[in-house]
Short mmCIF file of C-alpha atoms in Angstrom, two decimals:
data_model
loop_
_atom_site.label_atom_id
_atom_site.label_comp_id
_atom_site.label_asym_id
_atom_site.label_seq_id
_atom_site.Cartn_x
_atom_site.Cartn_y
_atom_site.Cartn_z
CA MET E 185 71.53 48.14 38.55
CA SER E 186 69.78 50.54 36.13
CA LEU E 187 66.01 51.01 36.02
CA ALA E 188 65.80 49.58 32.50
CA ARG E 189 67.78 46.48 33.41
CA ARG E 190 65.70 45.91 36.57
CA ALA E 191 62.50 46.35 34.58
CA ALA E 192 63.70 44.02 31.83
CA ARG E 193 64.69 41.36 34.38
CA ARG E 194 61.26 41.56 36.02
CA LEU E 195 59.56 41.36 32.61
CA LEU E 196 61.51 38.22 31.73
CA ALA E 197 60.63 36.75 35.10
CA GLN E 198 56.96 37.40 34.45
CA VAL E 199 57.02 35.97 30.93
CA HIS E 200 58.83 32.80 31.96
CA GLY E 201 56.99 32.36 35.25
CA ALA E 202 60.06 32.72 37.46
CA PRO E 203 59.62 34.24 40.94
CA ARG E 204 60.70 37.85 41.37
CA PRO E 205 63.53 38.30 43.87
CA ALA E 206 62.57 40.17 47.02
CA SER E 207 64.26 43.49 47.65
CA LYS E 208 64.67 44.62 51.23
CA LYS E 209 65.89 47.99 50.01
CA LEU E 210 62.79 48.67 47.93
CA SER E 211 60.48 47.28 50.60
CA CYS E 212 61.99 49.73 53.05
CA CYS E 213 61.60 52.63 50.68
CA TRP E 214 57.99 51.73 49.92
CA GLU E 215 56.89 51.72 53.55
CA MET E 216 55.30 55.15 53.32
CA ALA E 217 52.33 56.93 54.84
CA ARG E 218 48.97 56.65 53.14
CA PRO E 219 48.89 58.84 50.03
CA SER E 220 47.32 62.28 50.19
CA SER E 221 44.39 63.43 48.07
CA ASN E 222 45.00 67.10 48.85
CA MET E 223 45.01 68.86 45.48
CA ALA E 224 46.42 72.09 46.90
CA ASP E 225 49.46 70.24 48.20
CA PHE E 226 49.95 68.53 44.84
CA ARG E 227 49.67 71.86 43.04
CA GLU E 228 52.51 73.29 45.14
CA VAL E 229 54.73 70.37 44.16
CA PHE E 230 53.65 70.72 40.52
CA ALA E 231 54.51 74.44 40.51
CA LYS E 232 58.12 73.69 41.46
CA ALA E 233 58.72 70.73 39.14
CA LYS E 234 61.09 71.24 36.22
CA HIS E 235 60.90 67.83 34.57
CA ILE E 236 57.58 65.97 34.80
CA ALA E 237 57.18 62.36 33.71
CA ILE E 238 53.62 61.15 33.04
CA ILE E 239 53.07 57.40 32.79
CA THR E 240 49.74 56.49 31.20
CA GLY E 241 47.74 53.29 30.73
CA ALA E 242 44.41 52.13 29.33
CA GLY E 243 42.41 54.14 31.87
CA VAL E 244 43.38 57.44 30.27
CA SER E 245 41.72 56.34 27.02
CA ALA E 246 38.66 54.70 28.57
CA GLU E 247 36.67 57.95 28.44
CA SER E 248 37.32 58.11 24.69
CA GLY E 249 35.46 54.82 24.31
CA VAL E 250 38.52 52.71 23.49
CA PRO E 251 37.84 48.97 23.97
CA THR E 252 40.47 47.16 26.06
CA PHE E 253 39.68 43.49 25.27
CA ARG E 254 40.58 42.68 28.87
CA GLY E 255 38.57 41.10 31.67
CA ALA E 256 34.97 39.88 31.59
CA GLY E 257 33.34 40.51 28.22
CA GLY E 258 36.62 41.62 26.69
CA PHE E 259 36.35 39.41 23.64
CA TRP E 260 36.82 39.91 19.92
CA ARG E 261 34.63 37.20 18.46
CA LYS E 262 35.44 34.30 20.80
CA TRP E 263 39.02 35.27 21.61
CA GLN E 264 40.62 37.59 24.13
CA ALA E 265 43.59 39.77 23.21
CA GLN E 266 46.13 37.48 24.85
CA GLU E 267 45.04 34.69 22.50
CA LEU E 268 45.59 36.83 19.39
CA ALA E 269 48.37 39.25 20.31
CA THR E 270 51.19 36.70 20.29
CA PRO E 271 53.90 35.71 17.79
CA GLY E 272 52.52 32.17 17.81
CA ALA E 273 48.99 33.28 16.91
CA PHE E 274 50.33 35.36 14.02
CA ALA E 275 52.46 32.46 12.75
CA ARG E 276 49.48 30.09 12.86
CA ASN E 277 46.83 32.42 11.46
CA PRO E 278 48.06 35.82 10.21
CA SER E 279 44.71 36.47 8.53
CA ARG E 280 42.78 36.23 11.82
CA VAL E 281 45.30 38.38 13.67
CA TRP E 282 45.22 41.02 10.95
CA GLU E 283 41.41 41.03 11.04
CA PHE E 284 41.62 41.73 14.78
CA TYR E 285 44.09 44.61 14.32
CA HIS E 286 42.27 45.97 11.29
CA TYR E 287 39.12 46.19 13.44
CA ARG E 288 41.03 47.99 16.19
CA ARG E 289 42.62 50.43 13.72
CA GLU E 290 39.25 51.28 12.18
CA VAL E 291 37.70 51.80 15.63
CA MET E 292 40.53 54.10 16.68
CA LEU E 293 40.19 56.24 13.56
CA SER E 294 36.75 57.24 14.90
CA LYS E 295 37.95 58.02 18.45
CA HIS E 296 39.15 61.36 19.78
CA PRO E 297 41.32 62.52 22.69
CA ASN E 298 39.42 63.23 25.89
CA ALA E 299 39.93 65.92 28.51
CA ALA E 300 42.84 64.02 30.11
CA HIS E 301 44.80 63.71 26.86
CA ILE E 302 44.20 67.38 26.10
CA ALA E 303 45.20 68.52 29.60
CA ILE E 304 48.50 66.66 29.27
CA ALA E 305 49.25 68.07 25.80
CA GLU E 306 48.36 71.63 26.82
CA CYS E 307 50.47 71.34 29.96
CA GLU E 308 53.47 70.17 27.93
CA LYS E 309 53.10 73.05 25.47
CA ARG E 310 52.72 75.65 28.22
CA LEU E 311 55.60 74.44 30.37
CA ARG E 312 57.92 74.17 27.37
CA LYS E 313 57.69 77.95 27.00
CA GLN E 314 58.84 78.24 30.62
CA GLY E 315 61.90 76.06 30.09
CA ARG E 316 60.25 73.12 31.86
CA SER E 317 59.60 69.72 30.31
CA VAL E 318 56.89 67.08 30.24
CA VAL E 319 57.43 63.57 28.87
CA VAL E 320 54.61 61.08 28.36
CA ILE E 321 55.50 57.41 28.73
CA THR E 322 52.49 55.45 27.54
CA GLN E 323 51.55 51.79 27.49
CA ASN E 324 48.75 52.60 25.05
CA ILE E 325 48.98 51.85 21.32
CA ASP E 326 46.03 54.05 20.29
CA GLU E 327 47.99 57.26 19.46
CA LEU E 328 45.43 59.46 21.25
CA HIS E 329 48.24 61.33 23.01
CA ARG E 330 49.72 62.13 19.60
CA LYS E 331 46.30 63.22 18.32
CA ALA E 332 45.93 65.54 21.32
CA GLY E 333 49.21 67.24 20.45
CA THR E 334 51.74 65.63 22.80
CA LYS E 335 55.23 65.96 21.30
CA HIS E 336 57.57 64.29 23.82
CA LEU E 337 56.06 60.81 23.69
CA LEU E 338 57.50 57.36 24.37
CA GLU E 339 55.18 54.56 23.23
CA ILE E 340 56.65 51.56 25.04
CA HIS E 341 54.21 49.05 23.53
CA GLY E 342 54.31 50.42 19.99
CA SER E 343 51.44 51.76 17.89
CA LEU E 344 48.41 50.44 16.03
CA PHE E 345 49.39 52.76 13.20
CA LYS E 346 52.89 51.43 12.60
CA THR E 347 53.85 48.24 10.81
CA ARG E 348 57.00 46.14 10.82
CA CYS E 349 58.13 43.89 8.01
CA THR E 350 58.69 40.28 9.07
CA ASN E 351 61.28 39.97 6.29
CA CYS E 352 63.42 43.14 6.24
CA GLY E 353 62.39 44.60 9.62
CA ASN E 354 61.43 48.01 8.23
CA VAL E 355 59.13 50.00 10.53
CA THR E 356 56.85 52.65 9.06
CA ALA E 357 53.79 54.70 9.97
CA ASN E 358 50.66 53.47 8.23
CA TYR E 359 47.28 55.19 8.43
CA LYS E 360 45.66 53.55 5.41
CA SER E 361 41.99 52.66 5.79
CA PRO E 362 41.71 49.80 5.08
CA ILE E 363 45.35 48.87 5.45
CA CYS E 364 44.98 46.58 2.40
CA PRO E 365 42.07 45.92 0.00
CA ALA E 366 41.50 42.35 1.22
CA LEU E 367 40.68 43.61 4.74
CA ALA E 368 37.99 46.06 3.58
CA GLY E 369 34.80 45.30 5.49
CA LYS E 370 36.48 42.55 7.51
CA GLY E 371 37.17 42.24 11.24
CA ALA E 372 33.61 42.33 12.61
CA PRO E 373 33.80 41.44 16.34
CA ASN E 374 30.56 39.46 16.58
CA PRO E 375 31.06 35.92 17.95
CA GLU E 376 29.16 34.38 15.02
CA THR E 377 31.42 36.00 12.39
CA GLU E 378 33.58 33.50 10.53
CA ASP E 379 37.24 34.08 9.76
CA ALA E 380 37.89 35.71 6.40
CA THR E 381 40.82 33.32 5.74
CA ILE E 382 42.70 35.83 3.61
CA PRO E 383 45.71 34.39 1.70
CA VAL E 384 49.05 35.63 3.03
CA GLU E 385 49.91 37.26 -0.29
CA GLU E 386 46.80 39.47 0.05
CA LEU E 387 47.58 40.62 3.59
CA PRO E 388 49.57 43.84 4.18
CA GLN E 389 52.88 43.67 2.31
CA CYS E 390 56.16 45.56 2.69
CA GLU E 391 56.57 48.35 0.13
CA GLU E 392 60.37 48.56 0.36
CA ASP E 393 62.00 47.96 -3.02
CA GLY E 394 62.10 44.25 -3.83
CA CYS E 395 60.95 43.07 -0.40
CA HIS E 396 57.19 42.32 -0.42
CA GLY E 397 57.49 40.66 3.00
CA LEU E 398 54.45 40.13 5.23
CA LEU E 399 53.82 43.07 7.54
CA ARG E 400 52.81 42.74 11.18
CA PRO E 401 51.53 45.38 13.59
CA HIS E 402 54.46 47.20 15.24
CA VAL E 403 53.24 46.46 18.75
CA VAL E 404 54.73 44.47 21.60
CA TRP E 405 52.91 41.17 21.80
CA PHE E 406 52.55 38.89 24.82
CA GLY E 407 55.82 37.03 25.31
CA GLU E 408 57.91 39.67 23.51
CA ALA E 409 60.46 41.97 25.10
CA LEU E 410 60.18 45.74 24.97
CA ASP E 411 62.46 47.64 22.60
CA PRO E 412 65.73 48.14 24.55
CA ASP E 413 66.29 51.55 22.93
CA VAL E 414 62.89 52.74 24.14
CA LEU E 415 63.59 51.35 27.62
CA THR E 416 66.88 53.27 27.68
CA GLU E 417 65.03 56.50 26.85
CA VAL E 418 62.47 55.76 29.57
CA GLU E 419 65.26 55.18 32.07
CA LYS E 420 66.90 58.51 31.21
CA GLU E 421 63.63 60.41 31.62
CA LEU E 422 62.71 58.76 34.92
CA GLU E 423 66.14 59.39 36.39
CA LEU E 424 65.81 63.06 35.43
CA CYS E 425 62.22 63.69 36.59
CA ASP E 426 61.41 65.58 39.77
CA LEU E 427 57.67 64.79 39.63
CA CYS E 428 55.96 61.68 38.28
CA LEU E 429 52.28 61.15 37.48
CA VAL E 430 50.73 57.72 36.99
CA VAL E 431 47.51 58.07 35.03
CA GLY E 432 44.95 55.36 34.32
CA THR E 433 47.20 52.36 34.83
CA SER E 434 46.54 49.25 36.89
CA SER E 435 50.20 49.01 37.98
CA VAL E 436 50.24 45.26 37.32
CA VAL E 437 51.74 45.09 33.79
CA TYR E 438 55.52 44.77 33.84
CA PRO E 439 57.90 46.39 33.30
CA ALA E 440 55.81 49.59 33.36
CA ALA E 441 54.47 48.68 36.81
CA MET E 442 57.99 49.17 38.18
CA PHE E 443 58.63 52.64 36.74
CA ALA E 444 56.79 54.84 39.26
CA PRO E 445 57.73 52.79 42.37
CA GLN E 446 61.39 53.05 41.34
CA VAL E 447 61.01 56.83 41.02
CA SER E 448 59.25 56.99 44.41
CA SER E 449 62.03 54.94 46.02
CA ARG E 450 64.50 57.77 45.43
CA GLY E 451 62.22 60.33 47.09
CA VAL E 452 60.60 61.89 44.03
CA PRO E 453 56.89 62.75 44.52
CA VAL E 454 54.57 60.44 42.60
CA ALA E 455 50.87 61.17 42.07
CA GLU E 456 48.44 58.48 40.96
CA PHE E 457 45.25 59.36 39.05
CA ASN E 458 42.99 56.34 38.67
CA MET E 459 39.43 55.08 39.05
CA GLU E 460 40.49 52.92 41.98
CA ALA E 461 43.45 52.08 44.18
CA THR E 462 46.12 49.83 42.69
CA PRO E 463 48.76 47.50 44.19
CA ALA E 464 51.20 50.45 44.05
CA THR E 465 48.96 53.16 45.55
CA ASP E 466 50.45 53.08 49.05
CA ARG E 467 53.93 53.66 47.62
CA PHE E 468 53.00 57.08 46.26
CA ARG E 469 52.69 60.52 47.85
CA PHE E 470 49.37 61.39 46.19
CA HIS E 471 46.33 59.49 44.98
CA PHE E 472 43.37 61.08 43.20
CA GLN E 473 40.44 58.77 42.58
CA GLY E 474 37.96 59.27 39.77
CA PRO E 475 37.80 59.57 35.99
CA CYS E 476 41.09 60.91 34.60
CA GLY E 477 39.21 63.39 32.44
CA THR E 478 37.82 64.93 35.62
CA THR E 479 40.77 64.75 38.03
CA LEU E 480 43.68 65.54 35.70
CA PRO E 481 42.74 68.90 34.09
CA PRO E 482 42.64 70.88 37.38
CA ALA E 483 45.85 69.17 38.49
CA LEU E 484 47.74 70.30 35.37
CA ALA E 485 46.13 73.71 34.90
CA ARG E 486 48.23 76.87 35.00
CA HIS E 487 49.48 77.56 38.51
CA GLU E 488 49.20 81.08 39.87
CA SER E 489 53.01 81.23 40.17
CA GLU E 490 53.54 80.59 36.45
CA ILE E 491 54.74 83.49 34.35
CA ILE E 492 52.42 84.14 31.42
CA ALA E 493 54.49 84.58 28.26
#
């Protein structure tokens, strides 16, 4: 069974609450020695890699000051993300959901890539000149990888700066600030702030000829499946890679949590860069603990064996 199909099956199981089937084969493959934190050893593997896949999560953007709306204190007004980022929430109150996403868009317009984003982008640019490739597979919707200069980017959860029409389905990039006049000055996160209750006809509208349908953020909400075309691209890249990095991800959000363990199960070196150990740490060859902006740049710097063009 392909990686994408396995991942999709596990995602559906998670969404619908069904138990995940045990896999003796994967359990066997994951019984590995404790991961190494020897940077010199990692650098030797890095120097030989021809196709590097880098999977990133919220931790890579934390040092840029990006709010996650997860865990204790992770509220916008009195709601957590999982109460707003759902099709049902949008159907019931599109004004409130758009206020939430308008706030997030405006915050992100003031944020900048950190040392980890820049190290990844510079590594991709440098290795491309050597006939080697780097692909970034990100769970983040903040576009900081794009801002840093990453070109080969797969955004599996979508983007804050894309919209999709609920009527015609058209997807388009949208960097307007505010995204529509009615949202100007709205979206304050304070718990005492009251909903703006903006009429649907004043919320973001599709600009395709004759459509005028209500727009929604082009992001994957809780309870929604990932784009199968994007999953297919991810599968192709992970089957091709000879080195995989997992950067700033908790390894608990499916299907992305399955990507690196599947790569590791076929013997490909996987290196985890994170503030703490995760449920998948023991399945990987390397683990480097600490802020990604500190641990990642030396890991991806030019190796002495690289030919300077």
